[in-house]
PDB file of C-alpha atoms and ligand atoms in Angstrom:
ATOM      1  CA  UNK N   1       0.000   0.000   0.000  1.00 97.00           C
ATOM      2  CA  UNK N   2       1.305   3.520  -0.438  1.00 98.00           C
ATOM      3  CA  UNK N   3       0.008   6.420   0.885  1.00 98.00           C
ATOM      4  CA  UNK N   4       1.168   9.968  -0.614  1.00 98.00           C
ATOM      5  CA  UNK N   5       0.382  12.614   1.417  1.00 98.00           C
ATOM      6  CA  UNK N   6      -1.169  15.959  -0.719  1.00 98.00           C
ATOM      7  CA  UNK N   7      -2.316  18.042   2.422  1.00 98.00           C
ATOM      8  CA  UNK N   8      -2.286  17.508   5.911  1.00 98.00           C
ATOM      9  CA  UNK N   9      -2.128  21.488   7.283  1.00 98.00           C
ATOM     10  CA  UNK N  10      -4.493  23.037   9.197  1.00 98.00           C
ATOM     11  CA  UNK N  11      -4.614  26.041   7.005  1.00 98.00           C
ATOM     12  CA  UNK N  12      -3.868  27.269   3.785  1.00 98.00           C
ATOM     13  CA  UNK N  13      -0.935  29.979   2.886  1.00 97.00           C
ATOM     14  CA  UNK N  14       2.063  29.385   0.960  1.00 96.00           C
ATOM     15  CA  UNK N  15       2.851  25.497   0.663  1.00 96.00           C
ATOM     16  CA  UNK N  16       0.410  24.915   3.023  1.00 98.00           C
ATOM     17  CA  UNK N  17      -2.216  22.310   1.930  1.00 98.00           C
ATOM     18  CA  UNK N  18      -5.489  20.951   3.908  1.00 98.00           C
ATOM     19  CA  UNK N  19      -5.956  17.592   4.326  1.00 98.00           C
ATOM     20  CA  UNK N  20      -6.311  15.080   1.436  1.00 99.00           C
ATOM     21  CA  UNK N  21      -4.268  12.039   1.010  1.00 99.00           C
ATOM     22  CA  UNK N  22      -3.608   9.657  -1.977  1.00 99.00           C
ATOM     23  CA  UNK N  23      -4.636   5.577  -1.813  1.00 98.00           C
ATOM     24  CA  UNK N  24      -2.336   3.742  -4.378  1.00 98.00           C
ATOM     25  CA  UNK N  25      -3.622   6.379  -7.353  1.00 98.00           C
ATOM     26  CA  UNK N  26      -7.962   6.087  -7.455  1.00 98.00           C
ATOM     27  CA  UNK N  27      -8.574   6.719  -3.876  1.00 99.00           C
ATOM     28  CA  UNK N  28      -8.987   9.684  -1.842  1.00 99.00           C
ATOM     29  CA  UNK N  29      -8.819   9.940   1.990  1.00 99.00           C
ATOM     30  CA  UNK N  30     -10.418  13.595   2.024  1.00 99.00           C
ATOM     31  CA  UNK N  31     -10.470  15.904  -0.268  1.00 99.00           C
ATOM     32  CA  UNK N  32      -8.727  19.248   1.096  1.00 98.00           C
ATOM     33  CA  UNK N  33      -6.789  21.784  -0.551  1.00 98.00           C
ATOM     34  CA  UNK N  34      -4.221  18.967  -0.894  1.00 98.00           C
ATOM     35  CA  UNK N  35      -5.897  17.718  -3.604  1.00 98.00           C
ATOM     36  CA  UNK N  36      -5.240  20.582  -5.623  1.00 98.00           C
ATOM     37  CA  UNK N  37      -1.447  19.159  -5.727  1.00 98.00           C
ATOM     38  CA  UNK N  38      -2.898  16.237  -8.624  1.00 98.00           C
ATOM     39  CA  UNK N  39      -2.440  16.658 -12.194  1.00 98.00           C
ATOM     40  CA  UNK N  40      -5.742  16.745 -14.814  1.00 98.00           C
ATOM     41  CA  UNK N  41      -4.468  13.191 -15.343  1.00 98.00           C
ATOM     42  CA  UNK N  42      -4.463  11.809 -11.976  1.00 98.00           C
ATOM     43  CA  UNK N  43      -7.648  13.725 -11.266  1.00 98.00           C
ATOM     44  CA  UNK N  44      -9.590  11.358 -14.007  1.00 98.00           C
ATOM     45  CA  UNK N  45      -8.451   8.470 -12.329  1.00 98.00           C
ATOM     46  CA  UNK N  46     -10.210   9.162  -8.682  1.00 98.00           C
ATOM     47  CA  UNK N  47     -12.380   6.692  -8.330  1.00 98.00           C
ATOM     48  CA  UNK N  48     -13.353   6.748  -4.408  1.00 99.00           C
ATOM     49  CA  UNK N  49     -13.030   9.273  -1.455  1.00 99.00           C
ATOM     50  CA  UNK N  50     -13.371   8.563   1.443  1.00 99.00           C
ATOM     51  CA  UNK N  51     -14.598  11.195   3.815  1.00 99.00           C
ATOM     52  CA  UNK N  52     -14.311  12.182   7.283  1.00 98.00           C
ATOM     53  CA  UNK N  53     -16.615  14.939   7.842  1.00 98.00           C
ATOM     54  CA  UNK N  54     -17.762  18.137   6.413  1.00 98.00           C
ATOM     55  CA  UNK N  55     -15.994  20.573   7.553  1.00 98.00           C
ATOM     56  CA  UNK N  56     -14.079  22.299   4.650  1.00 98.00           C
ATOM     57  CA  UNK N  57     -10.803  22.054   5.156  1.00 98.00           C
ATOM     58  CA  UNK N  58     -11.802  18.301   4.447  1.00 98.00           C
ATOM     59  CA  UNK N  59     -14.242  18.872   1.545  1.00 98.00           C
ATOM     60  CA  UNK N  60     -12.756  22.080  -0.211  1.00 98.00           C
ATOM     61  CA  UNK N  61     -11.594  20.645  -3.107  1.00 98.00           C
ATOM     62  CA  UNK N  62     -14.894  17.851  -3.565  1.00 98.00           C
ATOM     63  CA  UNK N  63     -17.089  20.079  -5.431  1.00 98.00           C
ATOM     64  CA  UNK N  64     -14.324  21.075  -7.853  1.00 98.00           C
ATOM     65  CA  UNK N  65     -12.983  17.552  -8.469  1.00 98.00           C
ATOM     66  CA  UNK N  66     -16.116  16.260  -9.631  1.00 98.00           C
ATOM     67  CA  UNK N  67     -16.909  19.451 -12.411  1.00 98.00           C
ATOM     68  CA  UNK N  68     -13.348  18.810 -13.689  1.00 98.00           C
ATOM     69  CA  UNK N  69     -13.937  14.550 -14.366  1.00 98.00           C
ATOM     70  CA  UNK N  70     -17.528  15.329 -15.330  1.00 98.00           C
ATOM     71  CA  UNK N  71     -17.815  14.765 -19.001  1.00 94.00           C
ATOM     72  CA  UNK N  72     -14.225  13.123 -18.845  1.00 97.00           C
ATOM     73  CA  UNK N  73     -15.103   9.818 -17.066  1.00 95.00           C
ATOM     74  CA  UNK N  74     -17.768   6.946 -18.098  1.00 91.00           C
ATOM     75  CA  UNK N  75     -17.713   6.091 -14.211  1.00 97.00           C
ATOM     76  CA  UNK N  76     -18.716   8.026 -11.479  1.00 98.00           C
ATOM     77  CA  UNK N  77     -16.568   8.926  -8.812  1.00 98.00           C
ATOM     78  CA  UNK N  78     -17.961   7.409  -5.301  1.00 98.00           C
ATOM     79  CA  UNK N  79     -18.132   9.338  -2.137  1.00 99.00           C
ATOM     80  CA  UNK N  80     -18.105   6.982   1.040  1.00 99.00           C
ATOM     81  CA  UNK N  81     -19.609   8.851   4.272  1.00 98.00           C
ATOM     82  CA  UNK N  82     -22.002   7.621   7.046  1.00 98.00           C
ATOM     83  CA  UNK N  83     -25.355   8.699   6.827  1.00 98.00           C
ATOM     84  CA  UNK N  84     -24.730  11.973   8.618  1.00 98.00           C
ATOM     85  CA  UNK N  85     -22.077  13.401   6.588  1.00 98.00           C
ATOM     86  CA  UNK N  86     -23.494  12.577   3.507  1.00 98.00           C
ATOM     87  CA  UNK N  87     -26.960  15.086   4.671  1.00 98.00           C
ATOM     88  CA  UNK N  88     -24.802  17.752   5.479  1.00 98.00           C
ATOM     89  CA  UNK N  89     -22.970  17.555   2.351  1.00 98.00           C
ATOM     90  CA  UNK N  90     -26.367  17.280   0.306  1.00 98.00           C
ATOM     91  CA  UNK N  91     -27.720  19.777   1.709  1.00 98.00           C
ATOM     92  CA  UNK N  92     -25.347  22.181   2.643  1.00 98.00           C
ATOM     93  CA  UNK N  93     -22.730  21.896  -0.455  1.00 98.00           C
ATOM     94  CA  UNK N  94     -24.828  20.090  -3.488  1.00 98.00           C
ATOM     95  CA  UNK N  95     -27.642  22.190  -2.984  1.00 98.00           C
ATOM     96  CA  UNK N  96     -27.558  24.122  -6.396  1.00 98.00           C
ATOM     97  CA  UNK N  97     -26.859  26.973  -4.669  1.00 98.00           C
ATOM     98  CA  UNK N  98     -23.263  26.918  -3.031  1.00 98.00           C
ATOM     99  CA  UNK N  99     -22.543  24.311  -5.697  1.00 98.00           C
ATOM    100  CA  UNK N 100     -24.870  21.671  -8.310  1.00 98.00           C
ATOM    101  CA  UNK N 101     -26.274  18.181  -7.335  1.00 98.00           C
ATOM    102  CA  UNK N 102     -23.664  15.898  -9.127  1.00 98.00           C
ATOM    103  CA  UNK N 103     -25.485  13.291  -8.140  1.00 98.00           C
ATOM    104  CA  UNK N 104     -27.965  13.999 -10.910  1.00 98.00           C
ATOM    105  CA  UNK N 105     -25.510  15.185 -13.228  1.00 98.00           C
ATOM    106  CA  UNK N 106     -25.194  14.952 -16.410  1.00 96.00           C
ATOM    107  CA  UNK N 107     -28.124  12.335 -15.723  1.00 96.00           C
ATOM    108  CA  UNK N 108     -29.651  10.719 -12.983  1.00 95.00           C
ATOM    109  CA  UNK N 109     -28.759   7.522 -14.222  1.00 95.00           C
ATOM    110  CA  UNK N 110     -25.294   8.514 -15.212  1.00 96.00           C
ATOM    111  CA  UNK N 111     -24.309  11.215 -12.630  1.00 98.00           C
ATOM    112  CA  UNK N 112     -20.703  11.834 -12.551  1.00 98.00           C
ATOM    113  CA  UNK N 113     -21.432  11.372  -8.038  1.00 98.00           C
ATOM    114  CA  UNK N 114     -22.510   8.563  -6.562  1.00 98.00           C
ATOM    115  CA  UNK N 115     -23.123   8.878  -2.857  1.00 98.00           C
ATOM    116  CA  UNK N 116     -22.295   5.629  -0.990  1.00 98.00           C
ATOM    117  CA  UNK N 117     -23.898   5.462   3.038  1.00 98.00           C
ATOM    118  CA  UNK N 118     -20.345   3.750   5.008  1.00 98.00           C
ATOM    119  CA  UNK N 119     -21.431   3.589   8.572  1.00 98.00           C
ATOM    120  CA  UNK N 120     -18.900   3.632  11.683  1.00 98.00           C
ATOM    121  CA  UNK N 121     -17.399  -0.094  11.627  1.00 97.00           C
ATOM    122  CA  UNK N 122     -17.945  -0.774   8.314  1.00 98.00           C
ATOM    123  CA  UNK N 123     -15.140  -2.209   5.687  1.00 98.00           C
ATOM    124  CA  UNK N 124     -15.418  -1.188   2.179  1.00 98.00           C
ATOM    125  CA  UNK N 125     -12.708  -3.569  -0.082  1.00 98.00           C
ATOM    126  CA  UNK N 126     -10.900  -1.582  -2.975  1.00 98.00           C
ATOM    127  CA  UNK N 127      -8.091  -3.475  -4.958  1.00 97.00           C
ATOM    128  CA  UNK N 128      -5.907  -4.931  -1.839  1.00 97.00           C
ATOM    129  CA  UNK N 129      -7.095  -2.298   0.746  1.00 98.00           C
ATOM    130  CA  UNK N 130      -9.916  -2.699   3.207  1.00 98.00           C
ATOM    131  CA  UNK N 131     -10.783   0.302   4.490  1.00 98.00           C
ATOM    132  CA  UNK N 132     -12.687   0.615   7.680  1.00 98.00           C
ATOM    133  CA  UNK N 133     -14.572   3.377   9.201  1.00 98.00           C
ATOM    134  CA  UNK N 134     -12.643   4.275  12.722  1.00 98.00           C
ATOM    135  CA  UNK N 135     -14.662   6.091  15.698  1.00 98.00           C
ATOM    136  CA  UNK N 136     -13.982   9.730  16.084  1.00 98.00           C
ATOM    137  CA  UNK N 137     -14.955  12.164  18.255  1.00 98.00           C
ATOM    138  CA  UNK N 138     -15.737  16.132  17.000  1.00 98.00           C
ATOM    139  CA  UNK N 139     -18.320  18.844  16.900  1.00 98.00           C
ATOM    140  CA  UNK N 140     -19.804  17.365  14.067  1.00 98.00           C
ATOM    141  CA  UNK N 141     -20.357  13.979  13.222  1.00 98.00           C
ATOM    142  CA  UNK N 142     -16.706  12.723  11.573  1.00 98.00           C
ATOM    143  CA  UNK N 143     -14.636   8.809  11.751  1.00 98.00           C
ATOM    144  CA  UNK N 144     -11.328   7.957  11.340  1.00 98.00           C
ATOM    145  CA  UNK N 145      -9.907   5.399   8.960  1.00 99.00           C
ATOM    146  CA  UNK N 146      -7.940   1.945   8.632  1.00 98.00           C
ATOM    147  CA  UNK N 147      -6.545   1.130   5.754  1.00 98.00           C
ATOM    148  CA  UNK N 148      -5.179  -2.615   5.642  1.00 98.00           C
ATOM    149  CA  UNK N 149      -3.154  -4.225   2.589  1.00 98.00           C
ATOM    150  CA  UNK N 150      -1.835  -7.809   2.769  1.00 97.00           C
ATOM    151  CA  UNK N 151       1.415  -6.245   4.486  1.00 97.00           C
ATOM    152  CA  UNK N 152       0.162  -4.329   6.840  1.00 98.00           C
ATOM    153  CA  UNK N 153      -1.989  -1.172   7.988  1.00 98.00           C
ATOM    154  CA  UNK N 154      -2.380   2.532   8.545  1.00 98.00           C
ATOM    155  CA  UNK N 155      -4.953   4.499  11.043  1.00 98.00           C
ATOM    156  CA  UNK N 156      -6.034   8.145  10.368  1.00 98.00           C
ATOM    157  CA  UNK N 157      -7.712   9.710  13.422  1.00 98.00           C
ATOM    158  CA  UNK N 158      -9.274  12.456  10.995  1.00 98.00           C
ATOM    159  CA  UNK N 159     -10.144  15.321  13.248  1.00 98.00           C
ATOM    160  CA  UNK N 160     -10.952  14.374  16.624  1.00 98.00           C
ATOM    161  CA  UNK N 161     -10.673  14.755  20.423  1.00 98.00           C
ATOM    162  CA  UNK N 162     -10.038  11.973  23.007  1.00 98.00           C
ATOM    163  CA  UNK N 163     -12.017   9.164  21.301  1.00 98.00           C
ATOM    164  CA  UNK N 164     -11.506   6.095  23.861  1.00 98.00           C
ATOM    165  CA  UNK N 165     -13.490   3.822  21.014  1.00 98.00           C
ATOM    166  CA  UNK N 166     -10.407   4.701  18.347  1.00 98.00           C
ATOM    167  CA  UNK N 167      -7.888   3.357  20.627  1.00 98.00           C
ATOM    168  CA  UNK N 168      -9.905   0.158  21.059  1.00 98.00           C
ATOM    169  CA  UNK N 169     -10.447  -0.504  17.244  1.00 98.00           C
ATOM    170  CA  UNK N 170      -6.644   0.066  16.792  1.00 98.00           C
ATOM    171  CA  UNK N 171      -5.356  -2.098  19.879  1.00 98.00           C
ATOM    172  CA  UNK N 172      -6.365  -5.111  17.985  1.00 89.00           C
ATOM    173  CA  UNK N 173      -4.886  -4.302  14.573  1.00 97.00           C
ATOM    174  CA  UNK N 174      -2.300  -6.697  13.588  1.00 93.00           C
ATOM    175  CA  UNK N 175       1.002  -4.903  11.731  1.00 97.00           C
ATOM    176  CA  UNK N 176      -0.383  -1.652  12.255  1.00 98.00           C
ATOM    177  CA  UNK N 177       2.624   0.379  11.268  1.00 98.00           C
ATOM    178  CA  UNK N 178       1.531   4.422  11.153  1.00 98.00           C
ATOM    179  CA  UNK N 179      -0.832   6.390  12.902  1.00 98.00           C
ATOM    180  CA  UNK N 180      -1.750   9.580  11.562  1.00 98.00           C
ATOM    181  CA  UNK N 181      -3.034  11.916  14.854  1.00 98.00           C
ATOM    182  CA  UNK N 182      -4.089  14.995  14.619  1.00 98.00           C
ATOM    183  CA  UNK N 183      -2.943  17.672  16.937  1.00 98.00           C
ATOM    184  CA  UNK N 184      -4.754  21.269  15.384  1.00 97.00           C
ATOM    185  CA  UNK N 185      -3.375  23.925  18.456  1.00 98.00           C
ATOM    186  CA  UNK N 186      -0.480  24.029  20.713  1.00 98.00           C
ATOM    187  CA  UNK N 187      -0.782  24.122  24.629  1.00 98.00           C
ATOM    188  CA  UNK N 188      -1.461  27.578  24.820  1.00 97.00           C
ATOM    189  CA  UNK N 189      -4.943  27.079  22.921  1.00 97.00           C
ATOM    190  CA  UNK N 190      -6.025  24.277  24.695  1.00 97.00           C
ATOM    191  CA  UNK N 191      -9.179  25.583  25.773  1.00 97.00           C
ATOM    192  CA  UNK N 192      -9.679  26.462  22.361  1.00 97.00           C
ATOM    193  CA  UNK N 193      -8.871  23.187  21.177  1.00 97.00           C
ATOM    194  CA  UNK N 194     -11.181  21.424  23.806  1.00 97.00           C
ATOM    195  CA  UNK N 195     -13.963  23.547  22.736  1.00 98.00           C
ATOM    196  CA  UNK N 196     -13.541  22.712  18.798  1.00 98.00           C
ATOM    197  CA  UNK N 197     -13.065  19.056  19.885  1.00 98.00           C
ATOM    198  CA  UNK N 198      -9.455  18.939  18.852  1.00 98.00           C
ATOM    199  CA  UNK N 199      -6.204  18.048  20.697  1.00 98.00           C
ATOM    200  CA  UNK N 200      -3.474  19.873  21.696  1.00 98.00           C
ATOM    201  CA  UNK N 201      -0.254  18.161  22.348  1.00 98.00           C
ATOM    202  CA  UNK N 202      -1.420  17.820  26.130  1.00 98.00           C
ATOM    203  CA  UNK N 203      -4.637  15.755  25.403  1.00 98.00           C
ATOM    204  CA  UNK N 204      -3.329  13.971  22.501  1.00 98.00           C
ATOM    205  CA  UNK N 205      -0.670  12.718  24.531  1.00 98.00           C
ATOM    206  CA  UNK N 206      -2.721  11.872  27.583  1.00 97.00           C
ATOM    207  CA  UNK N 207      -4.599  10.158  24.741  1.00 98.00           C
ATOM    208  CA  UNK N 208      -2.456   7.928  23.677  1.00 97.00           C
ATOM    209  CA  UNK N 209      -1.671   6.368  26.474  1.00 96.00           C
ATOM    210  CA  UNK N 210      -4.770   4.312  25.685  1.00 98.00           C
ATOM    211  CA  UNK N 211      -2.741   3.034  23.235  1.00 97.00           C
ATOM    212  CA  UNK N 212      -1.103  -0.477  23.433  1.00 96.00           C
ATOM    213  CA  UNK N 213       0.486  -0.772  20.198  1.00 96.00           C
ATOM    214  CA  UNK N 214       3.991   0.359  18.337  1.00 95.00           C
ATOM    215  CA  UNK N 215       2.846   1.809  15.532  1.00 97.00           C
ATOM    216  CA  UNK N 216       5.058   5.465  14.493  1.00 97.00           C
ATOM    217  CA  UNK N 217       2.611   8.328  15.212  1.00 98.00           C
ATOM    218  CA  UNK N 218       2.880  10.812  12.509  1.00 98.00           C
ATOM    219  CA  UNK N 219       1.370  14.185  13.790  1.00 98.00           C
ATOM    220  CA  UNK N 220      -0.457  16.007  11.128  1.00 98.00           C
ATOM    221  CA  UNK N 221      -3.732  19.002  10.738  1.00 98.00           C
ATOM    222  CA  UNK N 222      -0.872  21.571  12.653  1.00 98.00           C
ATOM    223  CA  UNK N 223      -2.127  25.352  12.807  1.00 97.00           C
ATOM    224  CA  UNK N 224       0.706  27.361  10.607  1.00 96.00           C
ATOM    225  CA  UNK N 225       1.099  29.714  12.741  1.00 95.00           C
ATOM    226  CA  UNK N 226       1.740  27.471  15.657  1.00 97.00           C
ATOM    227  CA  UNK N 227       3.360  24.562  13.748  1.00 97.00           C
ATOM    228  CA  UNK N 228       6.921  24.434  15.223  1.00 97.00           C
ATOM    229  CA  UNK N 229       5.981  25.630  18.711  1.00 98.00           C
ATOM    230  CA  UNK N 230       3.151  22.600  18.563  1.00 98.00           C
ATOM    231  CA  UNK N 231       5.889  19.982  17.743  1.00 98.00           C
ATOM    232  CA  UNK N 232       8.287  21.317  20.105  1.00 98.00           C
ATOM    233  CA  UNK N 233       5.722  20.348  22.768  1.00 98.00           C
ATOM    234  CA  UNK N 234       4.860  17.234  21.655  1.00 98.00           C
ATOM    235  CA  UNK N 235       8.286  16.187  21.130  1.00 96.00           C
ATOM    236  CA  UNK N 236       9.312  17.661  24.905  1.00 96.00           C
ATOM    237  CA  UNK N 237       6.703  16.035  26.639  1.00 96.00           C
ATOM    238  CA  UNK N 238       5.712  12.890  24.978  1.00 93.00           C
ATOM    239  CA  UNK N 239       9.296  11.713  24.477  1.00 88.00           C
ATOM    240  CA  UNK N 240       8.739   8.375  25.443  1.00 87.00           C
ATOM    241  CA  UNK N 241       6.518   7.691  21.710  1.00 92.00           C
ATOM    242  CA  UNK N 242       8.287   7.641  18.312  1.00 91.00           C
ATOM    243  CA  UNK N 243       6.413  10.691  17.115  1.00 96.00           C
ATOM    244  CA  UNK N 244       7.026  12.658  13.787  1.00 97.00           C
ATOM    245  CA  UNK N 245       5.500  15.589  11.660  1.00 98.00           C
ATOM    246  CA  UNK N 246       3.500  14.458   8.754  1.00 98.00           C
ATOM    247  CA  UNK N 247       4.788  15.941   5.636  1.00 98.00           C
ATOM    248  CA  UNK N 248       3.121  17.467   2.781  1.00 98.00           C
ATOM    249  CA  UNK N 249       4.917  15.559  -0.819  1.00 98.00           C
ATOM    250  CA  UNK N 250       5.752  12.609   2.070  1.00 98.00           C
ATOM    251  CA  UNK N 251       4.789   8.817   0.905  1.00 98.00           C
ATOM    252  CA  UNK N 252       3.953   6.140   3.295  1.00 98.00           C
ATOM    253  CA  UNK N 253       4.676   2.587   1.980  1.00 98.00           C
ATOM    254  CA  UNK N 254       3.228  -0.196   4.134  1.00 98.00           C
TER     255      UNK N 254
HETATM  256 ZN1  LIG R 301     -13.063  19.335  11.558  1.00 86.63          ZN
HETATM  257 ZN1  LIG R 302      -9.927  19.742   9.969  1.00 86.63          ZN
END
């Protein structure tokens, strides 16, 4: 399985891309600003995403994926959500107003969307990877992710707080080899970050100690502004875990 990561800031501004990552080359684990980073030609070949939640540093780039392959592709492109996600996205993005219903276009019974309901626990199978939707805990209803290959497996904790019911799914994963945390605010904004249902390197730390497994933790969703300061604290007080910073351009083989 590889992994290449297109976005994984919590902002925008310069290099900085929001999250959206790369399955082998047809799937999508959000769909950020990140996803800008794709050629026309690698854009046609999306065939799944994957989605966490709604918010928009997640979604940003959805909308504008699927007007680009419409036209362009015989298939549609599936969008994997739970129940929850997919409403807000129906009727908060593909509304015809902030942007169309590509689920109906250019035909209803040839839309370039296809809206698939994935709910919490569930395993979708595409090529070798099984993909599994992880418990997460935000402001708005969101998962995680495991993706498994025949070698081994990577967890995503999209954007979430202290979600006891993530560390439980992942305890039991055998060769579980990267887990990408989030960690959105430094200590300083941890009442901020409590609030928005985030972590801070504090409570993502505390966190993981509900984790029994040896998997590298690659931190990723950093505010720009705080970045280095946030890594500085997670790599003074959580020395004890083999943490690093997720990198935009990086590639994750497992
Ligand atoms: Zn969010
Ligand atoms: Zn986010």
């Amino acid at each position: 399985m590889r992994l290449r990561i297109l976005g994984c800031s919590g902002g925008i501004g310069g290099a900085n891309r929001t999250t959206c990552f790369l399955l082998g080359d047809n799937v999508l684990i959000d769909a950020g600003t990140g996803l800008g980073e794709l050629s026309y030609d690698e854009l046609l070949r999306i065939e799944h995403v994957f989605v966490t939640h709604a918010h928009l540093d997640h979604i940003a780039c959805l909308p504008m994926l699927l007007d680009t392959v419409v036209g362009a592709r015989t298939q549609p492109v599936v969008v994997h959500a739970t129940a929850e996600t997919l409403h807000i996205l129906r009727t908060h993005i593909f509304n015809w107003q902030v942007w169309p219903d590509f689920s109906v276009i250019p035909g209803p019974d040839h839309a370039i969307l296809k809206f698939e309901t994935m709910p919490l626990g569930d395993t979708r199978q595409v090529g070798d990877a099984h993909i599994t939707a992880l418990p997460a805990l935000h402001t708005i209803p969101a998962v995680g992710y495991l993706l498994a290959g025949p070698d081994g497996a990577l967890a995503f904790s999209g954007d979430s707080a202290d979600c006891p019911a993530f560390w439980h799914a992942l305890n039991g994963v055998d060769k579980l080899k990267y887990v990408i945390l989030e960690t959105a605010f430094s200590n300083r904004e941890h009442e901020l970050a409590r609030v928005s249902r985030h972590f801070a390197p504090g409570s993502m730390i505390a966190s993981l100690g509900r984790y029994t497994g040896d998997a590298e933790i690659l931190i990723t969703h950093l505010k720009p502004q705080d970045a280095d300061l946030t890594m500085q604290e997670i790599m003074r007080d959580g020395a004890l875990y083999p943490f690093s910073r997720l990198q935009q351009g990086q590639v994750l083989e497992f």
